[in-house]
Short mmCIF file of C-alpha atoms and ligand atoms in Angstrom, two decimals:
data_model
loop_
_atom_site.label_atom_id
_atom_site.label_comp_id
_atom_site.label_asym_id
_atom_site.label_seq_id
_atom_site.Cartn_x
_atom_site.Cartn_y
_atom_site.Cartn_z
CA MET A 538 -51.98 55.46 122.57
CA ALA A 539 -49.93 53.33 124.58
CA SER A 540 -49.47 49.50 123.93
CA PRO A 541 -48.79 47.44 126.77
CA LEU A 542 -45.67 45.18 126.80
CA ARG A 543 -45.89 41.11 126.35
CA THR A 544 -44.93 39.98 130.51
CA ALA A 545 -47.05 40.66 132.33
CA TRP A 546 -47.12 39.73 136.61
CA PHE A 547 -50.48 37.81 137.78
CA ASN A 548 -50.70 36.42 140.50
CA ASP A 549 -47.60 34.50 142.05
CA SER A 550 -46.01 34.48 138.25
CA PHE A 551 -44.07 36.44 135.33
CA MET A 552 -46.25 35.47 132.00
CA PRO A 553 -48.06 36.82 129.15
CA LEU A 554 -50.76 38.63 129.21
CA ALA A 555 -52.18 37.30 126.13
CA GLU A 556 -51.82 34.43 129.00
CA VAL A 557 -53.84 35.91 131.57
CA ARG A 558 -57.36 34.77 132.56
CA ILE A 559 -58.94 35.82 135.39
CA SER A 560 -62.15 34.92 136.79
CA PRO A 561 -65.66 36.29 136.21
CA LEU A 562 -66.75 36.22 140.06
CA ASP A 563 -63.96 38.76 140.64
CA ARG A 564 -64.53 41.46 142.28
CA ALA A 565 -62.87 43.73 139.93
CA PHE A 566 -64.66 42.79 137.08
CA LEU A 567 -68.20 42.68 138.92
CA PHE A 568 -67.97 45.62 140.83
CA GLY A 569 -64.50 47.57 140.05
CA ASP A 570 -63.48 46.26 144.27
CA ALA A 571 -59.86 46.86 143.55
CA VAL A 572 -57.14 49.48 143.26
CA TYR A 573 -54.25 50.12 141.16
CA GLU A 574 -51.10 52.77 140.85
CA VAL A 575 -49.16 53.77 137.74
CA ILE A 576 -45.95 53.57 138.16
CA PRO A 577 -43.84 55.64 135.85
CA VAL A 578 -40.10 54.62 134.50
CA TYR A 579 -37.30 56.83 133.06
CA ALA A 580 -34.29 53.94 131.61
CA GLY A 581 -35.42 51.83 133.22
CA GLN A 582 -36.01 52.76 136.35
CA ALA A 583 -39.09 52.85 138.44
CA PHE A 584 -39.34 57.03 139.43
CA LEU A 585 -40.94 57.89 142.28
CA LEU A 586 -41.46 53.55 143.94
CA ASP A 587 -41.61 54.52 147.31
CA PRO A 588 -44.89 57.13 147.23
CA HIS A 589 -46.42 54.58 144.68
CA LEU A 590 -45.62 52.06 146.78
CA ASP A 591 -46.85 54.45 150.25
CA ARG A 592 -49.99 54.79 147.96
CA LEU A 593 -51.20 51.45 147.45
CA ASP A 594 -50.81 50.83 150.45
CA ARG A 595 -53.15 53.22 151.58
CA SER A 596 -55.40 52.53 148.67
CA LEU A 597 -55.86 48.74 150.28
CA GLN A 598 -56.28 49.86 153.87
CA GLU A 599 -58.91 52.42 153.11
CA LEU A 600 -60.97 49.49 151.86
CA HIS A 601 -59.77 46.65 154.24
CA ILE A 602 -58.03 44.98 151.50
CA ARG A 603 -55.58 42.72 152.31
CA ASN A 604 -52.06 44.06 151.54
CA PRO A 605 -50.35 40.55 149.20
CA TYR A 606 -46.81 41.73 148.83
CA ARG A 607 -44.13 43.47 150.94
CA ARG A 608 -42.44 46.51 150.05
CA GLY A 609 -39.32 43.86 149.02
CA GLU A 610 -41.79 41.69 146.97
CA TRP A 611 -43.49 44.61 145.06
CA ILE A 612 -39.98 45.62 144.25
CA HIS A 613 -38.74 42.42 142.88
CA ILE A 614 -41.71 42.47 140.74
CA ILE A 615 -42.01 45.81 139.03
CA THR A 616 -38.06 45.09 138.66
CA GLY A 617 -38.89 41.72 136.90
CA LEU A 618 -41.71 43.45 135.03
CA ILE A 619 -39.31 46.53 133.74
CA GLU A 620 -36.12 44.02 133.31
CA GLN A 621 -39.02 41.25 131.13
CA ASN A 622 -40.01 44.25 128.64
CA GLY A 623 -36.96 45.93 127.84
CA GLY A 624 -36.21 48.56 129.83
CA GLY A 625 -36.85 52.45 128.25
CA ASN A 626 -38.70 54.91 129.14
CA LEU A 627 -42.38 52.08 130.67
CA SER A 628 -44.91 53.08 132.79
CA VAL A 629 -46.65 50.35 135.00
CA TYR A 630 -49.18 49.34 135.94
CA LEU A 631 -50.22 47.13 138.99
CA GLN A 632 -53.86 46.53 140.17
CA VAL A 633 -55.07 44.87 143.19
CA SER A 634 -58.63 42.93 143.23
CA ARG A 635 -60.31 41.73 146.73
CA GLY A 636 -59.74 38.88 144.41
CA ALA A 637 -62.66 35.75 143.90
CA ASP A 638 -65.39 34.74 145.77
CA THR A 639 -68.29 32.43 145.20
CA GLY A 640 -70.49 34.15 144.00
CA ARG A 641 -71.98 37.69 143.63
CA ASP A 642 -72.67 39.41 146.62
CA HIS A 643 -72.21 43.00 147.88
CA GLY A 644 -71.28 42.30 150.73
CA PHE A 645 -66.97 41.44 151.47
CA PRO A 646 -65.46 37.14 150.56
CA PRO A 647 -65.31 35.68 153.84
CA ASP A 648 -61.38 36.17 155.50
CA GLY A 649 -58.70 34.08 152.98
CA VAL A 650 -60.29 34.85 149.63
CA GLN A 651 -57.09 35.82 147.83
CA PRO A 652 -56.38 39.13 146.50
CA THR A 653 -55.91 38.81 142.46
CA VAL A 654 -52.57 41.08 141.19
CA PHE A 655 -51.90 42.28 138.34
CA GLY A 656 -49.12 44.09 136.50
CA MET A 657 -48.62 44.66 133.81
CA VAL A 658 -45.99 47.40 132.03
CA SER A 659 -46.77 50.18 128.26
CA THR A 660 -44.48 52.49 126.68
CA MET A 661 -44.40 55.64 127.38
CA ALA A 662 -44.01 58.80 125.19
CA GLU A 663 -41.83 60.96 125.41
CA PRO A 664 -43.67 64.67 123.67
CA HIS A 665 -42.53 65.78 121.69
CA PRO A 666 -40.73 69.68 122.70
CA ASP A 667 -44.00 71.76 119.60
CA GLN A 668 -46.40 69.73 121.15
CA LEU A 669 -46.21 70.99 125.01
CA GLY A 670 -49.74 72.27 126.06
CA MET A 671 -52.81 71.59 125.45
CA ARG A 672 -56.18 72.07 125.96
CA ALA A 673 -58.10 71.48 127.97
CA ILE A 674 -62.75 72.46 129.67
CA THR A 675 -64.00 72.17 132.66
CA LEU A 676 -67.21 70.09 134.36
CA PRO A 677 -68.44 68.96 137.03
CA ASP A 678 -67.05 66.32 139.80
CA GLN A 679 -69.26 63.67 139.07
CA ARG A 680 -67.30 61.22 141.64
CA TRP A 681 -67.99 59.90 144.83
CA SER A 682 -66.71 62.04 147.98
CA ARG A 683 -63.30 58.69 148.68
CA CYS A 684 -61.47 60.57 145.34
CA ASP A 685 -58.08 60.03 147.18
CA ILE A 686 -58.48 55.97 147.21
CA LYS A 687 -57.02 54.96 143.49
CA SER A 688 -59.70 52.28 142.70
CA THR A 689 -60.76 51.14 139.41
CA ALA A 690 -63.85 51.98 140.10
CA LEU A 691 -64.09 55.23 137.11
CA LEU A 692 -66.68 55.62 135.33
CA ALA A 693 -67.06 59.68 136.53
CA ASN A 694 -63.06 59.71 134.90
CA LEU A 695 -64.21 58.30 131.30
CA LEU A 696 -66.79 60.18 131.44
CA ALA A 697 -65.19 63.18 131.88
CA ARG A 698 -62.61 61.82 129.69
CA GLN A 699 -64.50 61.56 127.03
CA ALA A 700 -66.28 64.27 127.18
CA ALA A 701 -63.19 66.83 126.66
CA ARG A 702 -61.72 64.00 124.02
CA GLY A 703 -65.42 65.08 121.64
CA ALA A 704 -64.41 68.51 122.61
CA GLY A 705 -60.59 68.13 121.11
CA ALA A 706 -59.45 68.59 125.14
CA GLY A 707 -57.02 66.68 126.47
CA GLU A 708 -58.54 66.74 130.12
CA ALA A 709 -61.06 67.69 131.67
CA ILE A 710 -60.74 70.15 134.27
CA LEU A 711 -63.41 69.09 137.95
CA LEU A 712 -65.29 71.93 139.06
CA ARG A 713 -67.71 70.84 142.79
CA ASP A 714 -69.21 72.78 144.76
CA GLY A 715 -67.14 75.89 143.60
CA HIS A 716 -64.25 74.68 143.56
CA LEU A 717 -61.21 72.42 142.06
CA THR A 718 -60.83 69.42 142.86
CA GLU A 719 -58.19 67.91 139.93
CA GLY A 720 -58.24 66.64 136.60
CA SER A 721 -59.83 63.46 135.21
CA ALA A 722 -56.79 62.09 135.24
CA SER A 723 -53.87 64.29 137.09
CA SER A 724 -53.85 66.73 139.32
CA VAL A 725 -54.52 70.26 139.06
CA ILE A 726 -51.99 73.25 139.91
CA ILE A 727 -52.18 77.02 138.58
CA VAL A 728 -49.44 79.34 139.51
CA GLU A 729 -50.62 82.85 140.65
CA ARG A 730 -47.90 85.92 140.68
CA GLY A 731 -44.67 83.56 140.53
CA ALA A 732 -46.09 80.86 143.32
CA LEU A 733 -48.04 77.25 142.49
CA ILE A 734 -50.93 76.35 144.82
CA ARG A 735 -52.40 73.13 144.98
CA ARG A 736 -55.66 72.33 146.12
CA PRO A 737 -55.62 70.68 149.89
CA ASP A 738 -55.92 66.58 150.08
CA GLY A 739 -58.50 65.30 151.52
CA PRO A 740 -61.53 63.25 150.22
CA GLU A 741 -62.24 64.87 146.98
CA VAL A 742 -58.85 64.62 145.10
CA LEU A 743 -56.45 61.47 144.73
CA PRO A 744 -52.81 62.86 146.60
CA GLY A 745 -50.51 63.38 143.06
CA THR A 746 -47.03 61.71 143.50
CA THR A 747 -46.27 63.51 140.54
CA THR A 748 -47.41 67.42 142.01
CA ALA A 749 -45.68 66.35 145.50
CA ALA A 750 -42.67 65.57 143.59
CA VAL A 751 -42.54 68.81 141.45
CA PHE A 752 -43.31 71.14 144.88
CA ALA A 753 -40.11 69.73 145.78
CA ALA A 754 -38.27 70.52 142.97
CA ALA A 755 -40.48 74.02 142.54
CA ALA A 756 -39.22 74.89 146.67
CA LYS A 757 -35.96 73.38 144.74
CA VAL A 758 -35.49 76.82 142.69
CA GLY A 759 -36.82 79.60 145.06
CA VAL A 760 -40.82 79.12 143.88
CA ALA A 761 -43.18 79.08 146.56
CA CYS A 762 -45.20 76.44 146.81
CA ARG A 763 -48.52 76.84 148.44
CA ASP A 764 -52.23 74.33 149.34
CA GLU A 765 -54.97 75.94 149.28
CA MET A 766 -59.20 75.69 147.88
CA ILE A 767 -59.35 77.48 144.36
CA SER A 768 -62.40 78.65 143.47
CA GLU A 769 -63.37 78.59 139.63
CA GLN A 770 -62.86 82.14 139.14
CA ARG A 771 -59.60 81.89 140.50
CA LEU A 772 -59.03 79.13 138.40
CA ARG A 773 -59.89 80.85 135.75
CA GLN A 774 -58.15 84.07 135.95
CA ALA A 775 -54.94 81.63 137.06
CA ASP A 776 -51.93 82.98 135.57
CA GLU A 777 -50.35 79.79 134.52
CA ILE A 778 -52.55 76.26 134.89
CA TRP A 779 -50.51 72.91 134.94
CA ILE A 780 -51.57 69.46 135.10
CA ALA A 781 -49.50 67.18 136.37
CA ALA A 782 -49.78 62.49 136.46
CA ALA A 783 -47.36 60.13 136.53
CA THR A 784 -47.38 59.13 132.75
CA ARG A 785 -47.40 62.68 132.05
CA GLY A 786 -44.93 65.05 134.05
CA ILE A 787 -46.35 68.47 134.04
CA THR A 788 -48.33 69.60 130.88
CA PRO A 789 -49.68 73.46 130.66
CA VAL A 790 -53.29 73.85 129.72
CA LEU A 791 -52.65 76.51 126.88
CA GLU A 792 -56.69 77.17 126.34
CA LEU A 793 -59.21 76.45 128.95
CA ASP A 794 -63.46 75.79 127.92
CA GLY A 795 -61.52 78.72 123.96
CA ARG A 796 -60.41 80.86 126.24
CA LYS A 797 -56.41 81.03 125.84
CA ILE A 798 -54.77 80.34 129.85
CA GLY A 799 -51.74 83.83 130.01
CA ASP A 800 -50.06 84.36 126.61
CA GLY A 801 -51.68 81.10 125.13
CA ARG A 802 -47.82 79.97 125.41
CA PRO A 803 -45.91 77.46 128.10
CA GLY A 804 -45.13 80.04 130.89
CA PRO A 805 -42.33 81.68 132.61
CA VAL A 806 -42.92 79.68 135.95
CA TRP A 807 -43.17 76.51 134.00
CA ARG A 808 -40.30 76.12 132.53
CA LYS A 809 -38.05 77.02 135.32
CA VAL A 810 -39.85 73.60 137.04
CA ALA A 811 -40.74 71.58 134.24
CA ALA A 812 -36.51 71.96 133.86
CA ALA A 813 -35.66 71.42 138.01
CA PHE A 814 -38.89 67.80 137.70
CA GLU A 815 -37.10 67.14 134.58
CA ALA A 816 -33.68 66.94 136.87
CA MET A 817 -35.24 64.82 138.96
CA LYS A 818 -35.64 61.92 137.27
CA PRO A 819 -33.80 59.20 136.54
CA HIS A 820 -31.14 59.79 133.85
CA GLY A 821 -30.99 59.23 130.27
CA THR A 822 -34.15 60.74 129.47
CA THR A 823 -35.75 64.45 127.47
CA HIS A 824 -38.78 65.81 128.31
C1 PLP B 1580 -57.94 61.29 139.60
C2 PLP B 1580 -56.82 60.94 139.74
N1 PLP B 1580 -55.67 62.66 139.66
C3 PLP B 1580 -54.59 62.91 140.22
C4 PLP B 1580 -53.97 62.03 139.11
C5 PLP B 1580 -52.14 62.68 139.14
O1 PLP B 1580 -51.57 61.00 139.82
P1 PLP B 1580 -50.30 60.93 140.06
O2 PLP B 1580 -49.50 61.65 139.15
O3 PLP B 1580 -49.65 59.95 141.69
O4 PLP B 1580 -50.04 60.25 139.00
C6 PLP B 1580 -54.44 61.09 138.59
C7 PLP B 1580 -53.51 60.45 137.82
O5 PLP B 1580 -52.72 59.55 136.99
C8 PLP B 1580 -55.86 60.06 139.04
O6 PLP B 1580 -56.02 60.00 137.79
#
């Protein structure tokens, strides 16, 4: 598990993580009324920074929370967090809550309440090449119908991840109305006859920054990419299944609900596209 590093950002300054104090009336604490982003860092450089900050902006807008910073200020915070924690391969966690009100009221506080901003950094472990690939299970998607918002209210995701862990799997792949949505903390890509397929964007899934970059990498090496609904049956019959997330890159699923996918080893399309994706990352890293 990644461990957080010493220096954090809280509201308007860098400070030791151990000294950050948040009000019990903060709406993130009371209601999960907050959004977040996780930005990967390779060789000390943030990767896919603009897509992450665009998505943060969108999540805030959808919840009518004022974005407390302009783009340049966010970049200053992210760069500072990376530098003050020693660079290398990291993940930067950013969270913005609606702020602390004077009591516990479901309705929004009056205009003028300051959003609470918190940022921290963790080390990002690179998987050993022999450990590439994971087992996954399927579960019914029990989340709400605005999963396009990257909210900290993640209870259903946590239950799904914990169930996967209990089953000895690395991820739970979620199904709603007979179709794939996404993983408990990842997007899902399938491979059919050499082409990559993901579920189209919509309120049931988070638009994945990693998947978007993987599709761009795939297109560069001549691999076709499509957005289509994926039935449970199609998922189970896929030639390859990958999960994609900022802190995990793209990982092949080798076994789904105890059944091998393909021959149970990372597939040829994954090898090709993972290499192209790796080449997009800031230099100085290995996959
Ligand atoms: C529910 C969910 N879907 C998809 C993703 C993938 O998004 P990204 O590639 O931007 O990390 C995540 C992120 O970890 C997630 O939590």
